[in-house]
Short mmCIF file of C-alpha atoms in Angstrom, two decimals:
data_model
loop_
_atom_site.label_atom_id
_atom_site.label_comp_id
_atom_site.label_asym_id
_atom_site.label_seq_id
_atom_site.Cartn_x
_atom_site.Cartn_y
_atom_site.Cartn_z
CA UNK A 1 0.00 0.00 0.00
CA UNK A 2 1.10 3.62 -1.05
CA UNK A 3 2.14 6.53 1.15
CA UNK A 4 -0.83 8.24 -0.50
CA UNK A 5 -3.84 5.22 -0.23
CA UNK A 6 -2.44 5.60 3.22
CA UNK A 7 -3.05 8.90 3.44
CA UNK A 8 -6.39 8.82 1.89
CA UNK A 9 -7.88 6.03 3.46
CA UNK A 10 -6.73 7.55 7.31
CA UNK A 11 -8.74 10.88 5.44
CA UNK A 12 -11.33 9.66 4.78
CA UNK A 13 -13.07 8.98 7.97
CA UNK A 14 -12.05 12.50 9.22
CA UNK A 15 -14.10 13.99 6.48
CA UNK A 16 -16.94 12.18 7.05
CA UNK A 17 -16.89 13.11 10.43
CA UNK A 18 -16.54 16.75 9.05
CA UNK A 19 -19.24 16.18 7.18
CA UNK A 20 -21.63 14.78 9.69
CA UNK A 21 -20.53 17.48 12.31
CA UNK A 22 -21.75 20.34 9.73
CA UNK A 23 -25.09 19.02 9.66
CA UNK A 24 -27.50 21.71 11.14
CA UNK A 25 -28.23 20.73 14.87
CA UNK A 26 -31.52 22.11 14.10
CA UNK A 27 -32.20 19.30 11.88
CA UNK A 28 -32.42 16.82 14.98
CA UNK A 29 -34.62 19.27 16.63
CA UNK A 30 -37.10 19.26 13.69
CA UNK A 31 -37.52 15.87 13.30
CA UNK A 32 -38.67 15.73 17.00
CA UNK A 33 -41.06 18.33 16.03
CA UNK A 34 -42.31 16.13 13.18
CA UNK A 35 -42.39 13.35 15.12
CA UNK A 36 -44.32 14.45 17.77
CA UNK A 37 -46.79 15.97 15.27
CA UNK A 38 -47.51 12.60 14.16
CA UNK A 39 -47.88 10.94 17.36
CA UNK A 40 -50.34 13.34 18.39
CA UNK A 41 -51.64 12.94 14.78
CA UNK A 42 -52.48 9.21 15.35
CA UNK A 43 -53.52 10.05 19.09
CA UNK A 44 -56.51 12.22 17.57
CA UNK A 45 -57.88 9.65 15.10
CA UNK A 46 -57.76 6.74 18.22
CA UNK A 47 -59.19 8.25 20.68
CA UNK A 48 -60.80 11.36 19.43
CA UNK A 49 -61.97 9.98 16.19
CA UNK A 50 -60.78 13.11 14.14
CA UNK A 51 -57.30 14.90 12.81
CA UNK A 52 -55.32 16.84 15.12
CA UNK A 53 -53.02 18.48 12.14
CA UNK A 54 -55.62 18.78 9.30
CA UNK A 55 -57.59 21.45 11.67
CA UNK A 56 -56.57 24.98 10.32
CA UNK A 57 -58.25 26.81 13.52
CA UNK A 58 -56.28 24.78 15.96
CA UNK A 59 -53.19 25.17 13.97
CA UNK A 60 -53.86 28.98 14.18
CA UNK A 61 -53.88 28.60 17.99
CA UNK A 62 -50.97 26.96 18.14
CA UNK A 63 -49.05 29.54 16.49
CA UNK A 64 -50.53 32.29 18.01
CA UNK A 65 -49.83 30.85 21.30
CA UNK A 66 -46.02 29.88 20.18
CA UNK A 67 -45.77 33.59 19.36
CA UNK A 68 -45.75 35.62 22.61
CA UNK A 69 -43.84 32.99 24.64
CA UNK A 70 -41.18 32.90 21.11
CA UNK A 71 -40.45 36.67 21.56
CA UNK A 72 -39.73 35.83 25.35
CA UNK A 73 -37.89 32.80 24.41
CA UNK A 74 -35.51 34.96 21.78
CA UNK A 75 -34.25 37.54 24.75
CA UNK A 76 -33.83 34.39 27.05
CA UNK A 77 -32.30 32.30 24.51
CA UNK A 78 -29.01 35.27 24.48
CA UNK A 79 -29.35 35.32 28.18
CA UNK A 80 -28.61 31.71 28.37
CA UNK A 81 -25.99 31.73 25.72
CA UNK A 82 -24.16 33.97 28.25
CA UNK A 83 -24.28 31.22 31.26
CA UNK A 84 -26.91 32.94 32.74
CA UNK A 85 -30.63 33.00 33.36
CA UNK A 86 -33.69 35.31 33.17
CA UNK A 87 -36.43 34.09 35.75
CA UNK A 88 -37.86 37.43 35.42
CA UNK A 89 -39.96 37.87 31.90
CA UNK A 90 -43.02 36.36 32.74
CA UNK A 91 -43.08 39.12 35.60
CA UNK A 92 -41.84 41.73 33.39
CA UNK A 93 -44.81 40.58 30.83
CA UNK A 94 -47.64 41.68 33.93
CA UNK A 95 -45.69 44.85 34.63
CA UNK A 96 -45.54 45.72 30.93
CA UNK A 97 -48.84 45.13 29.98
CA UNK A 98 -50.47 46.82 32.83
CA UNK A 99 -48.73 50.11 32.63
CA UNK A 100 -48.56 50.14 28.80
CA UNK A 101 -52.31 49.78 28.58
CA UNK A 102 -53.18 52.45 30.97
CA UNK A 103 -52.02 54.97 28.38
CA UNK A 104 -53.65 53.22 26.21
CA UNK A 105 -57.60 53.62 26.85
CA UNK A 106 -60.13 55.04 25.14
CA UNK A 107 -62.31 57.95 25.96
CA UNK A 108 -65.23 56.41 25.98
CA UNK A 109 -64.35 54.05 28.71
CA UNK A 110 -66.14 54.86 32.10
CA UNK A 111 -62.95 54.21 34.73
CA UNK A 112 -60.16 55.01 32.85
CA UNK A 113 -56.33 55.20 34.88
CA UNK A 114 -55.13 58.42 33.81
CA UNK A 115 -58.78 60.58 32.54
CA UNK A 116 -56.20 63.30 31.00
CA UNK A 117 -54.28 60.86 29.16
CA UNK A 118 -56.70 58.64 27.22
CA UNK A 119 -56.88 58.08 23.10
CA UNK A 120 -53.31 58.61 22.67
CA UNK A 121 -51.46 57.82 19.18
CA UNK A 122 -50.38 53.86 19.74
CA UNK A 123 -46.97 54.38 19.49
CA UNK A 124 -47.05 56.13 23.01
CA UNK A 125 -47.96 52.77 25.36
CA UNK A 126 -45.88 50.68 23.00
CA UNK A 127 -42.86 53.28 23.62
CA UNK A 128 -43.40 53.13 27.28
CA UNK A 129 -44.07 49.52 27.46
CA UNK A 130 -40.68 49.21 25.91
CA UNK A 131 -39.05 51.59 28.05
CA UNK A 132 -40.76 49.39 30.83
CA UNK A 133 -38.93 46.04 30.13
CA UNK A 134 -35.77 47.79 28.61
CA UNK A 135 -35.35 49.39 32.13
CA UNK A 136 -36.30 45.82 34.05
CA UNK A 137 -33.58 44.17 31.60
CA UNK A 138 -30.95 46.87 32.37
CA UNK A 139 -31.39 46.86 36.36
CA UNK A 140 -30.86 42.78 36.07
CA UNK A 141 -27.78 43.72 33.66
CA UNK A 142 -25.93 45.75 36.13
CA UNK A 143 -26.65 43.37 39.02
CA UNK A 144 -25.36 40.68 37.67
CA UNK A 145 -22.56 42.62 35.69
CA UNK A 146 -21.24 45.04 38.37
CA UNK A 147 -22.68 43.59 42.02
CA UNK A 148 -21.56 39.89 40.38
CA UNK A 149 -25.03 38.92 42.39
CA UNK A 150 -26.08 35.14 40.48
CA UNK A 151 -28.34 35.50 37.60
CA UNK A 152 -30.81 33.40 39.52
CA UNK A 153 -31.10 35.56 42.44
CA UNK A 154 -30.87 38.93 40.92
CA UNK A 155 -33.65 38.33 38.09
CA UNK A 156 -35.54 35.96 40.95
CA UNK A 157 -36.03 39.62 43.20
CA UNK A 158 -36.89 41.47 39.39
CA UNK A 159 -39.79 38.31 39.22
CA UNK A 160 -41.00 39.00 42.82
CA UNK A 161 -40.47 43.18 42.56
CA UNK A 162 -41.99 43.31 38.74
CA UNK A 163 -45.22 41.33 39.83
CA UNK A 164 -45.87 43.41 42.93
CA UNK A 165 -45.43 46.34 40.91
CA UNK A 166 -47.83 44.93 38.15
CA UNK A 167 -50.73 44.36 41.23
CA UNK A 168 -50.11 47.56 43.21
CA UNK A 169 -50.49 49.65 40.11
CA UNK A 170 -54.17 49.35 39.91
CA UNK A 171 -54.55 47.62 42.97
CA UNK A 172 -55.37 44.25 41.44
CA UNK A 173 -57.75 46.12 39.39
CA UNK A 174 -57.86 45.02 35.43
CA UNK A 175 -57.03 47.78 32.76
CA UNK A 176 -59.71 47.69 29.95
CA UNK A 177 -61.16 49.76 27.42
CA UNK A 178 -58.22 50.17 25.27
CA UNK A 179 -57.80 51.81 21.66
CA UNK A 180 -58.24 49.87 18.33
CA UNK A 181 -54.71 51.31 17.52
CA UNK A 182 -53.30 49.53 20.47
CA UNK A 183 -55.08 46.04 19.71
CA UNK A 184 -54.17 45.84 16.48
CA UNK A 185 -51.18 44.75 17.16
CA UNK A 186 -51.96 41.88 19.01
CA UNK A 187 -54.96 41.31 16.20
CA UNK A 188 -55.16 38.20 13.20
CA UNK A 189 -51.15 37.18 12.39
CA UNK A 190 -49.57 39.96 13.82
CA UNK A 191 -48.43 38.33 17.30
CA UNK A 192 -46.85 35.83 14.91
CA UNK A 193 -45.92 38.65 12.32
CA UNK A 194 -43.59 40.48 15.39
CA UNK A 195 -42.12 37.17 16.14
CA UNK A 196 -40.69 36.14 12.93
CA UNK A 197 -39.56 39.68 12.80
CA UNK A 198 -37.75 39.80 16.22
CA UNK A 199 -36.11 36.00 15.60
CA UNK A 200 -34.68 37.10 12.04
CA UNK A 201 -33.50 40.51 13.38
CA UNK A 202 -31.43 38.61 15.92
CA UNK A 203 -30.65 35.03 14.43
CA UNK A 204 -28.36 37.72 12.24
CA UNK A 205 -27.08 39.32 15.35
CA UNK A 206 -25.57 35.95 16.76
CA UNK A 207 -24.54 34.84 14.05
CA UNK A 208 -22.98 37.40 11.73
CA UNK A 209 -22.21 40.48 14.04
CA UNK A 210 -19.78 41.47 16.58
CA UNK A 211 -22.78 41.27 18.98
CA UNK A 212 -23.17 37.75 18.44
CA UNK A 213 -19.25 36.74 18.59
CA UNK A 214 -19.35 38.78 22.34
CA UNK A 215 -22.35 36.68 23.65
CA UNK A 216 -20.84 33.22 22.35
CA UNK A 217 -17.60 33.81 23.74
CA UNK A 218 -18.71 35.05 27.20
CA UNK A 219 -20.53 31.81 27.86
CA UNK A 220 -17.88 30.07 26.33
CA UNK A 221 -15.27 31.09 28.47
CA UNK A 222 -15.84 34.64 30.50
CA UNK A 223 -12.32 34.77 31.68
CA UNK A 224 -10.83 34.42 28.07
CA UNK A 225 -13.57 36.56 26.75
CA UNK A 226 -12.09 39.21 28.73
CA UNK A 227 -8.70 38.50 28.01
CA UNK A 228 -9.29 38.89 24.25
CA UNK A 229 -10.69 42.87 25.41
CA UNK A 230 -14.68 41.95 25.87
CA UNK A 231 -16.24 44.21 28.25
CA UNK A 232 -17.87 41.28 29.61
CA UNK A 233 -19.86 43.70 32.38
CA UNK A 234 -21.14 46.09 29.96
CA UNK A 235 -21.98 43.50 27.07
CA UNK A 236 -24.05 41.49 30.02
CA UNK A 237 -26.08 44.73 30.57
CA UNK A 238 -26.36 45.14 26.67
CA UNK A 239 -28.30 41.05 26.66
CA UNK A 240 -30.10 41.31 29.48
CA UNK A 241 -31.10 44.81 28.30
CA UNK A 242 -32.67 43.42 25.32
CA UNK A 243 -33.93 40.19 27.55
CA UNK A 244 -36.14 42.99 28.83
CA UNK A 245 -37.01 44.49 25.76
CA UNK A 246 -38.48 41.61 24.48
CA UNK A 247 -40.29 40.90 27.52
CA UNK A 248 -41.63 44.07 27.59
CA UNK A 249 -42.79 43.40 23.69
CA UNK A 250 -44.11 40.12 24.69
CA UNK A 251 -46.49 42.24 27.10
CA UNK A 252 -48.05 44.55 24.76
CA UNK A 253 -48.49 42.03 22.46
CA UNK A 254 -50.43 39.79 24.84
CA UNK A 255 -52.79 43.03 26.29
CA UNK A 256 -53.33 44.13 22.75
CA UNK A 257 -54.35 40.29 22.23
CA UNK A 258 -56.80 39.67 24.68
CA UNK A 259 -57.81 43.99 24.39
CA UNK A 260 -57.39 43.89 28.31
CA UNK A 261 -54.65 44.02 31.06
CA UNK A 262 -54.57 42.14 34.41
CA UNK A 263 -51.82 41.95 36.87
CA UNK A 264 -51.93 38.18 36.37
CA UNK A 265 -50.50 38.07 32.95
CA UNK A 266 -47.51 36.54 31.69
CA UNK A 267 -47.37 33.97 34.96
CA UNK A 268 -44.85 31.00 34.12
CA UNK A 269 -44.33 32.36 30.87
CA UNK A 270 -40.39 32.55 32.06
CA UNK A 271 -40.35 29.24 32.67
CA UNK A 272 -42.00 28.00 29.07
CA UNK A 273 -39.35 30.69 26.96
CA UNK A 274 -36.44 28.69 29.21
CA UNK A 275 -38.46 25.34 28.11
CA UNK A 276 -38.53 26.11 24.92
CA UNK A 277 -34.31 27.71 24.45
CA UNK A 278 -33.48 24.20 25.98
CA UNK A 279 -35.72 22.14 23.90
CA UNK A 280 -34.48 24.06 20.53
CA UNK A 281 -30.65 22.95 21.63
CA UNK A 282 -29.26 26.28 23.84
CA UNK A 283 -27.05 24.67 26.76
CA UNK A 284 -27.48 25.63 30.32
CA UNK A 285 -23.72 25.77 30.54
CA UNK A 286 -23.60 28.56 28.00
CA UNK A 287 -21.85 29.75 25.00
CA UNK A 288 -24.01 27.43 22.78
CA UNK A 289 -27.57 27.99 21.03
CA UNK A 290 -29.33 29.32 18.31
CA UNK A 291 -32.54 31.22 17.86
CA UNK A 292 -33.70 28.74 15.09
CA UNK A 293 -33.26 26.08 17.45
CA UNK A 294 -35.16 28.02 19.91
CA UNK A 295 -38.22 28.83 17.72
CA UNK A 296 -38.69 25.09 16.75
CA UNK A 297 -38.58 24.53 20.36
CA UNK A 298 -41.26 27.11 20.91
CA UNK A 299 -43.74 25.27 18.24
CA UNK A 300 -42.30 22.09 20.15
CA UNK A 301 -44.02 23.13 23.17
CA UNK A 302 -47.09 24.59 21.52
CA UNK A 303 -48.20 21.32 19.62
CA UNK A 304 -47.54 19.60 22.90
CA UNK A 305 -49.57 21.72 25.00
CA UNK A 306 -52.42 21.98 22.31
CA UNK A 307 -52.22 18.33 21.53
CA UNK A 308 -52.79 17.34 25.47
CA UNK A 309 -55.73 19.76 25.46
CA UNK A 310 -57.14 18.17 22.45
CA UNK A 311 -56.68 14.61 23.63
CA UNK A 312 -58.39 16.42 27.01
CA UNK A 313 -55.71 15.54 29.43
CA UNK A 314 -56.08 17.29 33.14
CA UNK A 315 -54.32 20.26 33.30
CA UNK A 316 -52.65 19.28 35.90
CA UNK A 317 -50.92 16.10 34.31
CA UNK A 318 -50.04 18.88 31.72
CA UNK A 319 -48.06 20.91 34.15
CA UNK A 320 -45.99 17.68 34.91
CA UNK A 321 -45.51 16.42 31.46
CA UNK A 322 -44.11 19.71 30.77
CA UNK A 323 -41.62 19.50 33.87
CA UNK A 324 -40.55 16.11 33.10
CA UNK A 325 -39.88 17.24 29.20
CA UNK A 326 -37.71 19.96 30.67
CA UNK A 327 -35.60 18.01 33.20
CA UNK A 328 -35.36 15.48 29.78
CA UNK A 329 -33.98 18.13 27.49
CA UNK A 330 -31.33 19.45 30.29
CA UNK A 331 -30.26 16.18 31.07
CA UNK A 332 -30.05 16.13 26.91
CA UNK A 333 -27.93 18.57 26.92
CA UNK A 334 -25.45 17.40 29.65
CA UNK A 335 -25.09 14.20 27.71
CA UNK A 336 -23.87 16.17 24.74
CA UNK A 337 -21.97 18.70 26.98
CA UNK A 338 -19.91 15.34 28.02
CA UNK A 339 -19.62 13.98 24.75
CA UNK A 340 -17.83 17.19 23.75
CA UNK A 341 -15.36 17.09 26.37
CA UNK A 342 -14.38 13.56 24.83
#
């Protein structure tokens, strides 16, 4: 045997593991998502007698549901990709929505928050609804960044401070009445219109912008990341800032849906954007993820919560389906986290 068949045939296996290792990761995801589909496809036709996939109003449901917990689930996502975690958003989502929509009732509505302030141009509660989450996201930014407080802990008080502050603004009361401007957005495809807008916008920020290259490399390695002249502490600030953001988006969204506010909103919604980040392939130990992954883990969870509901399974046994499918994915991902390291 030639010094060259030698060479080639000792190649060859190294470029089919190339080759296999630059297959999408996304690619496994979606073929759970398929699969899934399917099962709950032949669920429906044994025990409910009828299609679960071939029904375009449930389908509809799904994705509007997938939508508001998907622009949560983008912010997270980054958060995650840093090595740390946002337990806030869900709170951030009642906060949001309460205070956006009290600027933005109508006139003709008989208990209005502010009387002087009502049937104002729609872009004013969206811009303070933003300015609502951007601030929560910023405050959880600079604990973690400069007070070096654990992510847990610092956006666990922003969950327990943002949800007070979402029931003591009206005192528990709901915020109605609101402006056909305001609730369009949250009207036909748009919820799902502003989330395919918000997961292009950044799928191009991780992945082709010094932004992106930041985030990886801090939860890659923080200590390197700030070797190679990251700002670690003032990118943090800049992911959690936008963790907020989206939050804060994710709230007027959902008033504007359901054309009311209540300090109620947006409970556990934290804990289905961290379901679904870990689902689509975004590691708990940071510096991997990617916000395709993440919105296939989104319509993951939204199939699975729809398809219990149409098989009629208690609510309950929902709640621990959906805690058993999380504990799965992480101990998923520290599997592969291992196999890595190999």
């Amino acid at each position: 045997m030639t010094s060259e068949q030698v060479t080639a045939k000792a190649t060859t296996p190294a470029l089919g593991r190339r080759h296999r290792r630059r297959m999408p990761p996304e690619v496994n995801i979606l073929l759970v998502l398929i699969g899934i589909a399917l099962v709950f496809e032949i669920l429906g036709w044994i025990f409910a007698g009828q299609s679960f996939l071939m029904n375009v109003q449930r389908l509809r449901i799904i994705i509007l549901q997938v939508s508001v917990i998907g622009i949560i689930a983008v912010g997270v996502t980054q958060v995650i990709i840093t090595g740390g975690i946002d337990l806030s958003s869900g709170s951030v989502v009642g906060a949001t929505a309460m205070i956006a929509a009290s600027f933005a009732q109508a006139s003709t509505w008989a208990r209005p928050v502010y009387p002087a302030l009502t049937d104002l141009p729609f872009f004013i509660p969206i811009g303070i609804g933003l300015g609502i989450g951007l601030l929560a996201g910023i405050i959880n930014g600079w604990l973690i960044a400069y007070t070096k407080i654990p992510p847990f802990i610092a956006t666990l008080g922003m969950m327990v401070s943002a949800r007070g502050i979402a029931k003591w603004y009206t005192k528990g009361s709901p915020v109605s009445g609101l402006t056909d401007q305001f609730t369009f957005i949250g009207s036909s495809i748009w919820p799902v219109v502003v989330f395919l807008v918000v997961a292009l916008v950044f799928h191009i920020a991780l992945r082709y912008t010094r932004y992106g290259k930041f985030t990886y490399a801090i939860g890659a390695n923080v200590q390197a990341a700030r070797v190679s002249g990251i700002n670690v502490e003032k990118h943090l600030i800049k992911v959690y800032a936008i963790a907020g953001l989206l939050a804060g988006l994710a709230g007027i969204v959902t008033a504007a849906r359901a054309q009311t506010a209540q300090a109620g909103m947006g409970v556990n919604y934290e804990l289905d954007a961290i379901a679904a980040a870990v689902i689509g392939g975004t590691s708990l130990a940071g510096g991997v993820g990617r916000i395709t992954g993440t919105v296939i883990g989104a319509i993951i969870l939204g199939i699975m919560i729809s398809g219990f509901t149409f098989l009629r399974v208690d609510a309950y046994y929902q709640e621990i389906i959906k805690g058993v499918i999380i504990v799965a994915a992480v101990i998923v991902d520290v599997y592969r986290q291992k196999k890595r390291k190999i």
